[in-house]
CSV table of C-alpha atoms and ligand atoms in Angstrom, one decimal:
chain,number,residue,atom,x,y,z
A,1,UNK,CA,86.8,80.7,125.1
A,2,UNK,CA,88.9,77.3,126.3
A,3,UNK,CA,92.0,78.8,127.5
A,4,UNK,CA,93.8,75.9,126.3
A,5,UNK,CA,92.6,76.6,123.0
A,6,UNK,CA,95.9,76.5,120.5
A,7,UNK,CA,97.0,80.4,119.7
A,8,UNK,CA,95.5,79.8,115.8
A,9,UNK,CA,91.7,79.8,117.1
A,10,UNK,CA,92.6,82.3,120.2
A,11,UNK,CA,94.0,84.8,117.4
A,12,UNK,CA,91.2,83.7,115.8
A,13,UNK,CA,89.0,85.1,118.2
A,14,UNK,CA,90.0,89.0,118.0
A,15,UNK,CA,89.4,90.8,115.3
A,16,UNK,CA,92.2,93.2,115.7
A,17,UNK,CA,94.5,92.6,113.1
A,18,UNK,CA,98.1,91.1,115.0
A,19,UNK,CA,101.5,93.4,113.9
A,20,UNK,CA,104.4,91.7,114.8
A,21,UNK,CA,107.3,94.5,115.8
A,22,UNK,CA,110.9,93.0,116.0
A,23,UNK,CA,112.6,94.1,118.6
A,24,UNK,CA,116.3,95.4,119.1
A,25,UNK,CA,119.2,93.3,121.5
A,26,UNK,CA,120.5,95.1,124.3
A,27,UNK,CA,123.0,94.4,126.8
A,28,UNK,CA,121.6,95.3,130.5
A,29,UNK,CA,124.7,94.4,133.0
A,30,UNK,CA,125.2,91.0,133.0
A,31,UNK,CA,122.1,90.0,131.0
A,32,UNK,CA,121.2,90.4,127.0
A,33,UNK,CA,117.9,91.5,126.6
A,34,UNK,CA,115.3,92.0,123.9
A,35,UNK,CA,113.4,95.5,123.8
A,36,UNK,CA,110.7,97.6,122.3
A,37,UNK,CA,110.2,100.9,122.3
A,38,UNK,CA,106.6,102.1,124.0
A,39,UNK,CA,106.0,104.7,121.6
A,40,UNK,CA,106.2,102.2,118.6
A,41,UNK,CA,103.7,99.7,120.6
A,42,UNK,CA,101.2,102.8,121.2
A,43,UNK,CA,101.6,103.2,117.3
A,44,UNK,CA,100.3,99.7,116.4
A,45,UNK,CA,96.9,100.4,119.3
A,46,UNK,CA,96.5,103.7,117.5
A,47,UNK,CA,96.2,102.0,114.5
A,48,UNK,CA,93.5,99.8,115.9
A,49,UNK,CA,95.9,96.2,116.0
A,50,UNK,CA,96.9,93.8,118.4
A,51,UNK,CA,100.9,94.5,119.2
A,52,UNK,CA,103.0,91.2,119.5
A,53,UNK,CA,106.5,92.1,119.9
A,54,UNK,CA,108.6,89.7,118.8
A,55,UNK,CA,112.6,88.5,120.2
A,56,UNK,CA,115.7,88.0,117.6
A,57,UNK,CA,114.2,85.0,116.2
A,58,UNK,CA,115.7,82.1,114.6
A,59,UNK,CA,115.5,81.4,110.7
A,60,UNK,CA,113.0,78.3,111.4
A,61,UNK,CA,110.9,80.2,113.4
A,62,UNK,CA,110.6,82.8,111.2
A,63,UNK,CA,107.6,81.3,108.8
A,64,UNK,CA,105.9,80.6,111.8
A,65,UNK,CA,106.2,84.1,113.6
A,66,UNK,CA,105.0,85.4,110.0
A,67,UNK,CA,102.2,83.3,110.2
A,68,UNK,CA,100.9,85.0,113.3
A,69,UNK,CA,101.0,88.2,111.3
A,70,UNK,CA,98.7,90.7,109.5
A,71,UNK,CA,100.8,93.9,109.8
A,72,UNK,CA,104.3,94.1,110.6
A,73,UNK,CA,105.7,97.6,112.1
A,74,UNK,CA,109.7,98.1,111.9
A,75,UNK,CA,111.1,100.3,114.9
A,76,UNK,CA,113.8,102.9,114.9
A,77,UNK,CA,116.6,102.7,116.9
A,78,UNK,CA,120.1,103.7,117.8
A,79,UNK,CA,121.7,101.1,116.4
A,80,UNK,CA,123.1,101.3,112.6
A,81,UNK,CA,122.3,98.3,110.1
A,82,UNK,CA,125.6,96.4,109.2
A,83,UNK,CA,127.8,98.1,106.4
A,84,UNK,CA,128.3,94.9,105.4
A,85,UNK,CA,124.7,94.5,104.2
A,86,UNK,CA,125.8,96.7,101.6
A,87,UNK,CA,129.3,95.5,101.2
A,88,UNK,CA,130.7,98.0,103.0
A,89,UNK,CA,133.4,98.3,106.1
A,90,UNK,CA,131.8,100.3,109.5
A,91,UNK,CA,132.9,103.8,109.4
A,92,UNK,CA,132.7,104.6,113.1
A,93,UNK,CA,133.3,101.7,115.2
A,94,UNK,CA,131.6,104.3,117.8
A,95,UNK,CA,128.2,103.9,116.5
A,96,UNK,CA,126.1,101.1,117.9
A,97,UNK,CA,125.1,98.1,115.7
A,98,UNK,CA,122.7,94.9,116.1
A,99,UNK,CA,123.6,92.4,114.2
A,100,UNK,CA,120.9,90.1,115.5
A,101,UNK,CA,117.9,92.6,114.7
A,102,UNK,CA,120.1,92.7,111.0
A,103,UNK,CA,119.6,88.4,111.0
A,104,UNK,CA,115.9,88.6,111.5
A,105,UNK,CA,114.7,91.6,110.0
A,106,UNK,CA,115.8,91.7,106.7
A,107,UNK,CA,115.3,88.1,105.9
A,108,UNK,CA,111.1,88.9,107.5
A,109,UNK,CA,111.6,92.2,105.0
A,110,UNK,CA,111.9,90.1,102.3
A,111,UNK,CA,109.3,87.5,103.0
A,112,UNK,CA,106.3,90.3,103.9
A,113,UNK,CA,107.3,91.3,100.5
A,114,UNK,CA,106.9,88.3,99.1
A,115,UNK,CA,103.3,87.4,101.2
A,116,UNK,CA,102.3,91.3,100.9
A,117,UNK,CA,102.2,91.5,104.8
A,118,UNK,CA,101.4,95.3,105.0
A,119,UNK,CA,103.9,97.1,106.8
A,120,UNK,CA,104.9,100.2,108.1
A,121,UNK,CA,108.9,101.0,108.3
A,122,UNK,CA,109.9,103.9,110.7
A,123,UNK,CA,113.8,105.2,110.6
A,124,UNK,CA,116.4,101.9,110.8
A,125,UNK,CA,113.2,100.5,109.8
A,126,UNK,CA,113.3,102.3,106.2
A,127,UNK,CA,117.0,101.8,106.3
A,128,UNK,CA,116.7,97.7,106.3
A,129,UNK,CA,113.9,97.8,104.0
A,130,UNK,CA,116.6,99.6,101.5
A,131,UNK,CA,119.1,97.1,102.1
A,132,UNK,CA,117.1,93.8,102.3
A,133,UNK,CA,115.9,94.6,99.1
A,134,UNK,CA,119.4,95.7,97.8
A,135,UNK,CA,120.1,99.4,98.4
A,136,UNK,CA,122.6,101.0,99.9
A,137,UNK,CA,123.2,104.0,103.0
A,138,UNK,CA,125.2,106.4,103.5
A,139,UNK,CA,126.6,106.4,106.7
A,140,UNK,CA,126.9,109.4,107.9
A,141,UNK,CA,124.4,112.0,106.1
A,142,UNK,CA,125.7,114.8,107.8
A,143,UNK,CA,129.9,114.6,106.3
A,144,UNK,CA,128.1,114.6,102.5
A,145,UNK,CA,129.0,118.0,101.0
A,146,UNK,CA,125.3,119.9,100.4
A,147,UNK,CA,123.6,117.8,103.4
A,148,UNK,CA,121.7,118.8,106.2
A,149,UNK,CA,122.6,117.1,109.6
A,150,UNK,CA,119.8,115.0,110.0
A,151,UNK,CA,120.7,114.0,113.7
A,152,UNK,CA,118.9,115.3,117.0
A,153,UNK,CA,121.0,117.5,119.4
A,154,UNK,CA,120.9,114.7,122.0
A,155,UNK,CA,122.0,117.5,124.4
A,156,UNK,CA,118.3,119.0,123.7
A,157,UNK,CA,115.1,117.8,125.6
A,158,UNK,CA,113.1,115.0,124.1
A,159,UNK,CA,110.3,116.9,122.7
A,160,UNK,CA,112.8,119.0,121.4
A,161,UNK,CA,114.8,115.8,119.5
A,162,UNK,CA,111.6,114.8,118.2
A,163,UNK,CA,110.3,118.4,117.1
A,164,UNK,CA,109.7,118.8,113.4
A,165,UNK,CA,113.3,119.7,111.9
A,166,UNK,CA,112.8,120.2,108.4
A,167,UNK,CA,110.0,120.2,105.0
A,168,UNK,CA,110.0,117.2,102.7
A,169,UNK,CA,108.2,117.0,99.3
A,170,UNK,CA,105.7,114.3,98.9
A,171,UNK,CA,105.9,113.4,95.4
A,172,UNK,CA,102.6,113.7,93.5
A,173,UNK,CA,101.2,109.6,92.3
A,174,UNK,CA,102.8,108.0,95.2
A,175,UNK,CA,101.2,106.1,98.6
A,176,UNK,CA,101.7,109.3,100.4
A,177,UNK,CA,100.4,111.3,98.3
A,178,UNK,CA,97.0,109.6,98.2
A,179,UNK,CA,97.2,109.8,102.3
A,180,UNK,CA,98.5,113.5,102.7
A,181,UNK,CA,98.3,114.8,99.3
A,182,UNK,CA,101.7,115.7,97.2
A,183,UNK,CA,103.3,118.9,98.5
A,184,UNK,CA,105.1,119.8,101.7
A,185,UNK,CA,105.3,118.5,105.0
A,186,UNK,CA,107.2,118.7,107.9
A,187,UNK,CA,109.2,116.4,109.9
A,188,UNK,CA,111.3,115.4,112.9
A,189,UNK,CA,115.0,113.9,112.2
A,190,UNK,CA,117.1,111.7,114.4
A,191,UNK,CA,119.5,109.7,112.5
A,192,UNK,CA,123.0,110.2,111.0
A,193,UNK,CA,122.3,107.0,108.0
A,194,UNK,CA,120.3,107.8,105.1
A,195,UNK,CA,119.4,106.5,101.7
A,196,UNK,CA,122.4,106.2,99.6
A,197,UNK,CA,121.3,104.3,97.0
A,198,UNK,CA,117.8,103.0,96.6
A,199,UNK,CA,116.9,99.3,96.0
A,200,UNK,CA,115.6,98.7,93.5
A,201,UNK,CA,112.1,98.5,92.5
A,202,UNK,CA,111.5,101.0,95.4
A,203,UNK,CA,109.4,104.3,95.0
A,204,UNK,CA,110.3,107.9,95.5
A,205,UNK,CA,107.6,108.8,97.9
A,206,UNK,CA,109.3,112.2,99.8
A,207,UNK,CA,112.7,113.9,99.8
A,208,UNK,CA,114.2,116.1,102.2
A,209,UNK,CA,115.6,119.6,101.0
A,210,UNK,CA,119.2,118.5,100.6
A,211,UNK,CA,117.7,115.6,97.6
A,212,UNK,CA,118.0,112.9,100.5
A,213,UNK,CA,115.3,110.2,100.1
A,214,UNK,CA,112.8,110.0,103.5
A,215,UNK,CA,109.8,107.8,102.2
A,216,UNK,CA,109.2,105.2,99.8
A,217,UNK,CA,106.8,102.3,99.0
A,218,UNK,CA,107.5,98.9,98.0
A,219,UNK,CA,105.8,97.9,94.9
A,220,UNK,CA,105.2,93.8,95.1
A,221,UNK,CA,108.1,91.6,93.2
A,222,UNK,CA,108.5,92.3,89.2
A,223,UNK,CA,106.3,90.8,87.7
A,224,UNK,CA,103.4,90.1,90.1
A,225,UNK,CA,100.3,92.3,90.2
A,226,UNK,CA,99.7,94.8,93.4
A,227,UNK,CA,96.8,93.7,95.4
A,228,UNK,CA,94.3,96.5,95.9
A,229,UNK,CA,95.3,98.3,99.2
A,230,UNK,CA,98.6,97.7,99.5
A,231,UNK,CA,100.3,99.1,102.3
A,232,UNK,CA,104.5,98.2,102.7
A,233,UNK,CA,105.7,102.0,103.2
A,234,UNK,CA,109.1,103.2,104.5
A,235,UNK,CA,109.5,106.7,106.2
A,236,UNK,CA,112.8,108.1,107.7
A,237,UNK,CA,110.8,110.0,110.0
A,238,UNK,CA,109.4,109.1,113.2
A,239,UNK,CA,105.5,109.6,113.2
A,240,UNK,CA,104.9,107.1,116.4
A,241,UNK,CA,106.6,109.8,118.2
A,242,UNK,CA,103.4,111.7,120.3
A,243,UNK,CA,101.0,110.8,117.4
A,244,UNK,CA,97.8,111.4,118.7
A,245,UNK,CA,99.0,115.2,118.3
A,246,UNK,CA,100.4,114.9,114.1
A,247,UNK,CA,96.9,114.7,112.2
A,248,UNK,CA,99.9,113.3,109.5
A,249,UNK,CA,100.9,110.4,111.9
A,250,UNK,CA,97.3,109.8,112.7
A,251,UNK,CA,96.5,109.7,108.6
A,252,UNK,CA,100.1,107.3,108.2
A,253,UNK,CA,98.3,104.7,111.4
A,254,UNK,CA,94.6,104.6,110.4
A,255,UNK,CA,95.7,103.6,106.7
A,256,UNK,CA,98.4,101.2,107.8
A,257,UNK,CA,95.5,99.5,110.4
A,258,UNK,CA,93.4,99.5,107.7
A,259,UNK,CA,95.8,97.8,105.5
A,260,UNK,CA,96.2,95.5,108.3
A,261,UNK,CA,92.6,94.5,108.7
A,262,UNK,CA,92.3,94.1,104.9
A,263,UNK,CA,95.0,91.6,105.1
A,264,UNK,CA,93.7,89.7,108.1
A,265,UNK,CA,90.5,89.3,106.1
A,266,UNK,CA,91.8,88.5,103.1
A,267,UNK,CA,93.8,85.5,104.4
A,268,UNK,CA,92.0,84.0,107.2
A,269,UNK,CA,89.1,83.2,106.1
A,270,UNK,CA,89.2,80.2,108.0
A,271,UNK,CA,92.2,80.0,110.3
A,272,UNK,CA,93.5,76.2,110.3
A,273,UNK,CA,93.9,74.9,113.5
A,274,UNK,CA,97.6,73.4,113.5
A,275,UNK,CA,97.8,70.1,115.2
A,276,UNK,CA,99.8,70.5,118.7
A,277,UNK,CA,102.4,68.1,119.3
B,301,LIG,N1,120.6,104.4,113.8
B,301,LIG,C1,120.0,104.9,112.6
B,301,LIG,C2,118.5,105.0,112.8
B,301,LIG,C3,118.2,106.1,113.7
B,301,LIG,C4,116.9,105.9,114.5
B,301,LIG,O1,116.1,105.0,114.3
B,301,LIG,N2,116.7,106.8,115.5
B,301,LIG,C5,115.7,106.7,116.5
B,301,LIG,C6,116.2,106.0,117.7
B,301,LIG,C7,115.3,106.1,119.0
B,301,LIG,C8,113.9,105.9,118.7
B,301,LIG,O2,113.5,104.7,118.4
B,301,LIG,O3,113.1,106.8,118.6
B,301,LIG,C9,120.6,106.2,112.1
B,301,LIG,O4,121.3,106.9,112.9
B,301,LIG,O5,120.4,106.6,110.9
């Protein structure tokens, strides 16, 4: 292969399918920096696609980035969406936030809904996905009267934090419930935000004990029909963590790759070579 080939006929070339995975801003010293967790890029391997992890990026270079992609995989991490995504004021100035990874991912939310991008949506992952499309979160699960605290004792040791924590009901006719079957499964939880009211459109696809919503699935936009194999699922929970171990994170991966390849095939049949400048 001409390694000056142009990255349409290199991508072109694999037939993994390419998941983009946004990552989050971070301050290191002196210097801002754009970061992935490993766990999520092991995720997208173990579901048999190429990783590209992508930086904050810009509005015009998001049609392009998306253009790259067959699979998109949105991260957890520490950091809260905005409140004012959902018209509200920030509760605990304490909490961090990252307004940049708020700019880029819920706009690319809204457009992989649009294109059908198959994606998988993993803690603040299924929180923007509520709120692009026009939900709402609570902010802090744990002061609602009748809910669990759904937070990790961060005092505990990792595999600990990320030890199952509590049951949720898949709801029979859903996404999930074709993976995993409808019934009860358990979880890990780390996060204090939660689904306060759902976008709409969205499906039920789990609940935790307390009611609160953990999993749904986008249907595509009123009106249009769902392609066959359509994958764009949200979970609260975090199945990257030590996968290879959770036959129910394993079950989550292999379906979202497959979703991914079925994508990939589907829309580049020919991949057009884009003139360079
Ligand atoms: N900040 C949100 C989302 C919590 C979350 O994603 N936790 C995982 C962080 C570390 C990791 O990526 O595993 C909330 O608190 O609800």
């Amino acid at each position: 292969m001409n390694a000056a080939a142009p990255a349409s006929v290199l991508l072109a070339a694999s037939d993994r399918p390419v998941v983009l995975v946004p990552a989050c801003n971070r301050q290191l010293g002196d210097h801002p920096f754009h970061i992935c967790g490993q766990k999520y890029i092991d995720a997208v391997r173990l579901a048999g696609a190429l990783p590209l992890v992508m930086p904050a990026a810009t509005p015009d270079e998001l049609a392009d980035l998306l253009a790259l992609a067959d699979g998109l995989l949105l991260t957890g991490s520490p950091s809260n969406v905005h409140p004012r995504h959902f018209d509200e004021g920030v509760l605990n100035p304490e909490l961090p936030l990252d307004p940049r990874r708020d700019e880029m991912t819920l706009p690319l939310i809204r457009a992989a809904r649009e294109r059908g991008l198959p994606f998988l949506a993993i803690c603040r992952g299924f929180q923007e996905v509520n709120v692009a499309l026009g939900g709402a979160l609570h902010q802090a699960v744990q002061d609602l009267p009748g809910h669990l605290d759904h937070r990790e004792d961060k005092d505990a040791p990792v595999d600990v934090q990320y030890g199952l924590a509590h049951p949720l009901q898949v709801e029979a006719g859903g996404l999930l419930a074709t993976l995993l079957g409808a019934g009860e499964i358990q979880v890990n939880s780390l996060h204090g935000q939660g689904v306060k009211r759902l976008a709409p459109g969205l499906r039920v696809e789990a609940r935790a004990p307390d009611g609160l919503i953990e999993a749904f699935s986008v249907p595509p936009p009123e009106g249009e029909a769902a392609e066959a194999g359509r994958f764009q699922l949200g979970v609260q929970w975090h199945p990257e963590w030590k996968a290879r171990e959770n036959p129910i994170s394993m079950t989550l991966l292999r379906a979202f790759g497959d979703a991914c390849r079925s994508f990939r095939e589907r829309t580049r049949a020919t991949v057009p070579e884009r003139p360079r400048p």
